[in-house]
CSV table of C-alpha atoms in Angstrom, one decimal:
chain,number,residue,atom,x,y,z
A,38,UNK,CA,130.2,64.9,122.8
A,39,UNK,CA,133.0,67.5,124.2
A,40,UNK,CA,135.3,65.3,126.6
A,41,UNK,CA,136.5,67.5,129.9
A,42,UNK,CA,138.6,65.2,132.0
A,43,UNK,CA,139.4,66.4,135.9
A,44,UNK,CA,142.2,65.3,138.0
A,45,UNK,CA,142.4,64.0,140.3
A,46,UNK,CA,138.9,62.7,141.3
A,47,UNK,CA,139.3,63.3,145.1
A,48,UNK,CA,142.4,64.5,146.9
A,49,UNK,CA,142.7,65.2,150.9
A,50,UNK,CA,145.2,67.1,152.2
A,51,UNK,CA,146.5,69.2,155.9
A,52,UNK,CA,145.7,72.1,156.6
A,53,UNK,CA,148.5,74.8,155.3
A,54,UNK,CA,149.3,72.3,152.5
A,55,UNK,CA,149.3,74.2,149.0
A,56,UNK,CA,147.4,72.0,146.7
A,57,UNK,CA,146.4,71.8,142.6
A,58,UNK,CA,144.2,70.2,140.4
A,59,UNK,CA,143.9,69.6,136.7
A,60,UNK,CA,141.4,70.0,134.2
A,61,UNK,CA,141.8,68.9,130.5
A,62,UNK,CA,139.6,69.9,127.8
A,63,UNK,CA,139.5,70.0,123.6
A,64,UNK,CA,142.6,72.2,122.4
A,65,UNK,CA,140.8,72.9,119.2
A,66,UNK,CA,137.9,75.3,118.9
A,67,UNK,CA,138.4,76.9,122.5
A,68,UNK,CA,136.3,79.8,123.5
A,69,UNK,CA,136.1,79.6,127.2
A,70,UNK,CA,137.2,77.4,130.9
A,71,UNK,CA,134.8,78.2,133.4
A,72,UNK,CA,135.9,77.2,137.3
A,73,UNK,CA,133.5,76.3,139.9
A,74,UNK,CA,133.6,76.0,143.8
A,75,UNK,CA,130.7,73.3,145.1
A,76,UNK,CA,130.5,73.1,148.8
A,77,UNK,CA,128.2,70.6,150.3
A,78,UNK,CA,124.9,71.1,150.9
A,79,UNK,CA,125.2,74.8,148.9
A,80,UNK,CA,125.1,75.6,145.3
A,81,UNK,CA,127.7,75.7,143.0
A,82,UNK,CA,130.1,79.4,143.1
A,83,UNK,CA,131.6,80.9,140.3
A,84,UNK,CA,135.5,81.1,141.0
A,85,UNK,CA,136.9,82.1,137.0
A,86,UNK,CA,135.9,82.8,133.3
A,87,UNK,CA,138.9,82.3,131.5
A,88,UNK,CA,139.1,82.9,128.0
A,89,UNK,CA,142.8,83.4,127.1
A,90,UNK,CA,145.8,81.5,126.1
A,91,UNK,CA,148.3,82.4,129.0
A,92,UNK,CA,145.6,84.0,131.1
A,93,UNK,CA,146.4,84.0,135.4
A,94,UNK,CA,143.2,85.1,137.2
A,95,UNK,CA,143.7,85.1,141.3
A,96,UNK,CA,141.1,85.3,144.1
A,97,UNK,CA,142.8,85.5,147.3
A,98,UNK,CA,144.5,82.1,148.2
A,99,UNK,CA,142.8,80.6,144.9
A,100,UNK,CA,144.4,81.1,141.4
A,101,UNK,CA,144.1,79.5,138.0
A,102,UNK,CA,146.1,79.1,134.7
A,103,UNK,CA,145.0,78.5,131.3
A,104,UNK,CA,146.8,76.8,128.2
A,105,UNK,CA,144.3,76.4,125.6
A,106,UNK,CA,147.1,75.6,123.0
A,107,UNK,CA,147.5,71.6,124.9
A,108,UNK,CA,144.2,72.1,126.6
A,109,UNK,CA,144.2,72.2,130.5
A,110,UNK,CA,143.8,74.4,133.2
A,111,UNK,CA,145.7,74.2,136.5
A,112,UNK,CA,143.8,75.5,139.6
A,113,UNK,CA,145.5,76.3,142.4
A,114,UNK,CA,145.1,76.9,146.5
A,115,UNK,CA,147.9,78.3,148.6
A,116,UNK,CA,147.7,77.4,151.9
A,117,UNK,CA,145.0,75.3,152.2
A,118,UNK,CA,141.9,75.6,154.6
A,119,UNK,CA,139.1,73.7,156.3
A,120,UNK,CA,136.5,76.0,154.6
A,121,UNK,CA,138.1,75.6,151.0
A,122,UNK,CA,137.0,72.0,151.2
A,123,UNK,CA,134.5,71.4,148.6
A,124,UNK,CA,133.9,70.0,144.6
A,125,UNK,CA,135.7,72.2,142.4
A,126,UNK,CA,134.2,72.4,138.9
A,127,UNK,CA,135.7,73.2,135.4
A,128,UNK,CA,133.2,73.6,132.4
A,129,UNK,CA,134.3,74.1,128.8
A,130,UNK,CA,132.8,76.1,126.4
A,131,UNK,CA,133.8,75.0,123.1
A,132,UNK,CA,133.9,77.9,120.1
A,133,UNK,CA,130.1,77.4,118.1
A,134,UNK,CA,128.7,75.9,121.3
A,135,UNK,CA,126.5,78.2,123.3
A,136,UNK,CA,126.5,75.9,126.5
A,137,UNK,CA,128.9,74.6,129.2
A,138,UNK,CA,130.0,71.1,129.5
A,139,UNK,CA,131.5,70.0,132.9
A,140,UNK,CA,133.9,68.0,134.0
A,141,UNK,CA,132.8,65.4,137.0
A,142,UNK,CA,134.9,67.5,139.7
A,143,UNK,CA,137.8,67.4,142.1
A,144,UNK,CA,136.9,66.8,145.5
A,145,UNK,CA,138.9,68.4,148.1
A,146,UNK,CA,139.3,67.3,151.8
A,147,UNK,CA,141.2,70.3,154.1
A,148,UNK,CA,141.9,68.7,157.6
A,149,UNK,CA,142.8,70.9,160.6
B,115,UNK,CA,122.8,84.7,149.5
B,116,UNK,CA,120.6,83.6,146.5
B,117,UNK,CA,119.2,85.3,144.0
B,118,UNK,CA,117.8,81.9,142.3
B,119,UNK,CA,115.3,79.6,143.8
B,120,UNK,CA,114.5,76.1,143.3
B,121,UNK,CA,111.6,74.4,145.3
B,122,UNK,CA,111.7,71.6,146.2
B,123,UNK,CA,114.9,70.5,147.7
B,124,UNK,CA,113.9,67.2,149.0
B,125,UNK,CA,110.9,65.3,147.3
B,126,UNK,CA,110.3,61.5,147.4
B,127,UNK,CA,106.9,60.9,145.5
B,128,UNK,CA,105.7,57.6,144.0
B,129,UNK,CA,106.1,56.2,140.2
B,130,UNK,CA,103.4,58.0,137.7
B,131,UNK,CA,103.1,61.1,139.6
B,132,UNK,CA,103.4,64.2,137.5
B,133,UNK,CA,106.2,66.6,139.0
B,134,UNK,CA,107.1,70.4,138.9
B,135,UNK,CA,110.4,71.6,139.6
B,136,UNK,CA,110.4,75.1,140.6
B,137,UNK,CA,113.1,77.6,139.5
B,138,UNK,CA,113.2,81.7,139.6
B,139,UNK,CA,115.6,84.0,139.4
B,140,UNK,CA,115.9,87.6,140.3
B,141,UNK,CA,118.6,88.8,138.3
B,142,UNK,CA,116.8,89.9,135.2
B,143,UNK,CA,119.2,86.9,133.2
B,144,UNK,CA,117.6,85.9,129.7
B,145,UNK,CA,119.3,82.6,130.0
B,146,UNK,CA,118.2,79.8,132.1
B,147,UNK,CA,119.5,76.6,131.9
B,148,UNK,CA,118.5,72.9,133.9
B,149,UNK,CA,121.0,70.6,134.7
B,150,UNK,CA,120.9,66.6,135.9
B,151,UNK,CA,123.6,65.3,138.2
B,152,UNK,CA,123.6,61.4,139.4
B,153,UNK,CA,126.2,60.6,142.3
B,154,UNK,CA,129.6,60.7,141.1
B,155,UNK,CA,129.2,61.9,137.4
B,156,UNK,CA,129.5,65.2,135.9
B,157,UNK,CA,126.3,68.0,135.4
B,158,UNK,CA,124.6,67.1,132.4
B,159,UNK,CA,122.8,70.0,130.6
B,160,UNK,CA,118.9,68.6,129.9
B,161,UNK,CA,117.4,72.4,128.7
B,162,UNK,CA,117.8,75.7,128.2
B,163,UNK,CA,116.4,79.2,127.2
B,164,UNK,CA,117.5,82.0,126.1
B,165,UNK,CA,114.5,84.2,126.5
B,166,UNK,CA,110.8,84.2,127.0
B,167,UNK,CA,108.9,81.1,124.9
B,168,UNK,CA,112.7,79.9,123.8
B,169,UNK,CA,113.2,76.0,125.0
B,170,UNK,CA,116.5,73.9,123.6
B,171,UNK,CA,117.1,70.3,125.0
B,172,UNK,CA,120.6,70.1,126.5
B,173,UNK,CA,123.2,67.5,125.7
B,174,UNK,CA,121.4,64.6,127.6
B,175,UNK,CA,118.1,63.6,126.4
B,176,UNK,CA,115.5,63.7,129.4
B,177,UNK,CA,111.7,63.1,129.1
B,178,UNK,CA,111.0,65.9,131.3
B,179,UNK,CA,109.3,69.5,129.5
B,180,UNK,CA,110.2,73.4,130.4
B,181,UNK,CA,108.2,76.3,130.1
B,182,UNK,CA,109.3,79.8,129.7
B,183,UNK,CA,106.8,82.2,129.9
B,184,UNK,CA,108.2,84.8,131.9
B,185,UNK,CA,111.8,85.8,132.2
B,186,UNK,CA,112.7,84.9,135.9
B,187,UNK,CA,110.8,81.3,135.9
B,188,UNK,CA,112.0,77.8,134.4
B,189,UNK,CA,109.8,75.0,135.4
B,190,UNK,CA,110.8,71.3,134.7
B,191,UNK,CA,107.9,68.9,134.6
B,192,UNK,CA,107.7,65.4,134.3
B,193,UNK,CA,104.6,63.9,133.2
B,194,UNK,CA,104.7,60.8,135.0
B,195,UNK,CA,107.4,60.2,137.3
B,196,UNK,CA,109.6,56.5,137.3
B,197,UNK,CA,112.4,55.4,139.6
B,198,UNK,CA,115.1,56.3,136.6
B,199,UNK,CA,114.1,59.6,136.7
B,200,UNK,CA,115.8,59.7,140.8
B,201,UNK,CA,118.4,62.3,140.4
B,202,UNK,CA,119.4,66.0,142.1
B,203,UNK,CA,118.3,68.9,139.4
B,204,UNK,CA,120.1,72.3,139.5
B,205,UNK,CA,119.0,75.0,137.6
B,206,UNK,CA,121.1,78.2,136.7
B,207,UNK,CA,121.4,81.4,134.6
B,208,UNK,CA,123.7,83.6,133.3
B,209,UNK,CA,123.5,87.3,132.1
B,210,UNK,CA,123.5,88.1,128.2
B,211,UNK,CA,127.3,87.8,126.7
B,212,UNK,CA,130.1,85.8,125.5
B,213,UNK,CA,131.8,84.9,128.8
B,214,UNK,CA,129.3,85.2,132.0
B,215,UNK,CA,129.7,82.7,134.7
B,216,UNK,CA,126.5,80.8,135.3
B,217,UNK,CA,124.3,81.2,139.2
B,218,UNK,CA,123.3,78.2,140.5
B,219,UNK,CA,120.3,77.3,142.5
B,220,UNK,CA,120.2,75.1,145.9
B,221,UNK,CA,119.1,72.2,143.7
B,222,UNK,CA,116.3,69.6,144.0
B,223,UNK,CA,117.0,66.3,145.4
B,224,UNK,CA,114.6,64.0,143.2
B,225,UNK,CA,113.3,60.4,144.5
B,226,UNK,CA,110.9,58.5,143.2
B,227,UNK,CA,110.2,55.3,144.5
């Protein structure tokens, strides 16, 4: 069983604040680091595919690194708002595997 | 807005009832996949499919069954429902290729008493 680890488990935090979060995955047999947005009461929103060492992807305020050499993923909100509070996802594909396997999420809190 | 459907997405029914979860998608995506999440733990994959009458059980065993006999439907059934089968159920798919994100449905809150 592949072991993704996400940290931290919950973190709350004022609006404006820039925040991160970690996720940590196998560093052998990489082939892909999948992020995910989960607000409540709505279904899970793909944020990034990453698939390289060294790879930067950006959606507006959101952005994500990948080191696949030590095996984490930093993902990262700038300015923080009430609506990006939600359960953000990473999954790892592992390199022979045809299926995801998910961390158990960071849960974000964005206060006014 | 949607383009994958699960019904239900609240059903409380009573132990030994036999269950269908409903899930279609729109998209044209050859793979389908059903996932089990208790409170506070990670998604577990239970099955997926990468086509029409393809069926693989997922990392977590489950005693429920899917069909796939047409490309945008995935049903999960359970034969005869118990209390430790209480969970939510999302279903998703993904288009054909190395590196496609997966499209989640609304999910199924599952309880059975």
């Amino acid at each position: 069983i592949l072991n993704v680890e996400q940290s931290p488990q919950s973190l709350h935090v004022q609006e404006g604040d820039s925040t991160n979060f970690t996720c940590s995955f196998p560093s052998s047999n990489f082939y892909a680091l999948h992020w995910y947005r989960w607000e409540t009461a709505k279904s899970p929103e793909a944020l990034f595919v990453m698939t390289l060492n060294g790879d930067e992807k950006k959606k507006g305020r959101i952005s994500a690194t990948l080191n696949t050499k030590e095996g984490y993923s930093y993902l990262y909100i700038k300015g923080s708002q009430p609506e990006d509070s939600a359960t953000y996802l990473c999954a790892f594909r592992g390199s022979g595997y045809s299926t995801l396997t998910f961390g158990k999420g960071t849960m974000l809190l964005v206060s006014p | 807005e949607a383009d994958i459907y699960q019904t239900p997405r609240y059903l409380v029914i009573g132990t030994g009832k036999k269950i269908t979860l409903e899930c279609s998608q729109t998209m044209g995506h050859d793979k389908m996949y059903w996932y089990q999440q208790d409170p506070g733990m990670e998604l577990h994959l239970i099955h997926y499919s990468y086509g029409v009458n393809s069926t693989e059980k997922g990392d977590l065993s489950s005693e429920s069954t899917v069909s796939r006999i047409r490309t945008e439907h995935f049903p999960l059934t359970l034969e005869s429902a118990r209390p430790s089968h209480t969970s939510q159920y999302l279903c998703a798919s993904s288009a054909t290729g190395g590196n496609q994100p997966q499209h989640f449905g609304d999910g199924t809150r599952l309880s059975i008493l």
